Coordinates of C-alpha atoms in Angstrom, one line a residue:
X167 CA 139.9 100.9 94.0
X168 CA 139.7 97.4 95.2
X169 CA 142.4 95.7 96.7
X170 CA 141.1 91.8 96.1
X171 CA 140.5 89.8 92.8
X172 CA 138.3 86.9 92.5
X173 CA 139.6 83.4 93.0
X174 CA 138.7 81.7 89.8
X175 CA 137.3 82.5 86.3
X176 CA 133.8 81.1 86.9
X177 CA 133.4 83.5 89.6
X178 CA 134.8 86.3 87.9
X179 CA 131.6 85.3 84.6
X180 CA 129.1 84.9 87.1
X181 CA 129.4 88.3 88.9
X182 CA 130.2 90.1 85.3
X183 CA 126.7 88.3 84.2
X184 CA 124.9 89.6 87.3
X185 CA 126.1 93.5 87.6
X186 CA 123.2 95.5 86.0
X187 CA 120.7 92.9 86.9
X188 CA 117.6 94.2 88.3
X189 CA 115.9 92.6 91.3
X190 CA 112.4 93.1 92.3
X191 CA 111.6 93.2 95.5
X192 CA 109.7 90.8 97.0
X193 CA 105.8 91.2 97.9
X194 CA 102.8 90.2 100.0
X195 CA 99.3 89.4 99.6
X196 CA 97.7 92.1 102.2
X197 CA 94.4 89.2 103.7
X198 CA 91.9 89.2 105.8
X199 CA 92.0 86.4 108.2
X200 CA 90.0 83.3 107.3
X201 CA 88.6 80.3 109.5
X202 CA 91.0 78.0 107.7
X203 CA 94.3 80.0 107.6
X204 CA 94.5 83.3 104.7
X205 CA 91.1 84.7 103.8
X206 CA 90.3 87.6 101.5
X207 CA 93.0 89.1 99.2
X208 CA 92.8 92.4 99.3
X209 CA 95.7 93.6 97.4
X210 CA 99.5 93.1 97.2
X211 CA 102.6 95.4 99.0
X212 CA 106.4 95.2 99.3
X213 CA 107.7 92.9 101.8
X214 CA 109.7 95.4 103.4
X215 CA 106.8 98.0 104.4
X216 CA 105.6 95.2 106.7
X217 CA 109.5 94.1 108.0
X218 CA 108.8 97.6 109.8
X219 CA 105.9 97.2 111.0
X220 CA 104.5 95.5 114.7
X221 CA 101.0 93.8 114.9
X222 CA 98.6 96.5 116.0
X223 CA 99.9 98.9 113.2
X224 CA 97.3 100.7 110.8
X225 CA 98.5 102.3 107.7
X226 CA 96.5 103.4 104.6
X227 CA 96.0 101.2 101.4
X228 CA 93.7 101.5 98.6
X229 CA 92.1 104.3 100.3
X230 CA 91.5 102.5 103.7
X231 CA 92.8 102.4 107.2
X232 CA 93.7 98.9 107.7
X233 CA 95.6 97.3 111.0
X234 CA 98.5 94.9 111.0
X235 CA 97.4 91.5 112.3
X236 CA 101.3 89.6 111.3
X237 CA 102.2 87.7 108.7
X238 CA 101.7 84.2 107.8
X239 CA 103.9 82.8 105.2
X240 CA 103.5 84.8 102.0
X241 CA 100.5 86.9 103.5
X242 CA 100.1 89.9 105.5
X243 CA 96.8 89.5 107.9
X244 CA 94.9 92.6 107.6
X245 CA 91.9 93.5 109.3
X246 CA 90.0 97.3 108.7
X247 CA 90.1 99.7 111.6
X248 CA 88.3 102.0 113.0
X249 CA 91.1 104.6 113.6
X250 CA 90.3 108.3 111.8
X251 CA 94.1 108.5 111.4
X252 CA 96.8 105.4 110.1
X253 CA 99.6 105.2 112.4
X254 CA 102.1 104.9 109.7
X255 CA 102.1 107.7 107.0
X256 CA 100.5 107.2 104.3
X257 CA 103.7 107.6 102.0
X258 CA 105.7 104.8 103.3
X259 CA 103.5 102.2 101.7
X260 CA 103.9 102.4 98.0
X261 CA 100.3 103.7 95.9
X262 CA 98.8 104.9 98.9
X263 CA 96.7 108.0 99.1
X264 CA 96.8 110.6 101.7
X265 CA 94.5 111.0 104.3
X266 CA 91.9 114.3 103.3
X267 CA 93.2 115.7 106.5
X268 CA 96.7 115.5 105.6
X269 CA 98.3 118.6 103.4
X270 CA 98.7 117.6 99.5
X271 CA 102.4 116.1 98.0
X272 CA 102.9 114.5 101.7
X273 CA 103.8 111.5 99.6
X274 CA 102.2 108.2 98.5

């Protein structure tokens, strides 16, 4: 096994009272931009589905092709696209359909 130990008690309670501790993962509101900053909320998505993303991206939520504008603070600026297909699959971004055109169980 391990090879250190933990320097003091109190460190050795805290990590004891962490291990099994769940953590959520953090999320966005998915907006459309506004005059004045965030506009629209359209829905909310993991954090990390956008860390992979550049601006200019579309993917498919709540049955839409949107595009990847950036994100501002706790928002993802969304805008909807015109693109037939989304650029990232449909099952990388968690609750998301497939595209019709795409064979069934190709996730999402």
């Amino acid at each position: 096994m391990g090879c250190g130990g933990v320097r003091n008690e109190e460190t050795a309670r805290r990590h004891r009272m962490n291990v099994g501790a769940i953590i959520t993962a953090q999320t966005l509101s998915l907006r459309l931009p506004g005059r004045h900053g965030s506009g629209r909320k359209i829905g909310e998505a993991e954090e990390w589905f956008f860390e992979q993303m550049t601006p200019g991206d579309t993917f498919v939520f709540g049955g839409e092709i949107w595009r990847f504008m950036g994100i501002e603070g706790t928002n993802a600026i969304v805008t909807r696209a015109a693109d037939k297909e989304p650029k990232v699959p449909a099952g990388a971004c968690p609750n998301s359909p497939c595209p019709p055109s795409w064979p069934a169980g190709c996730g999402g």
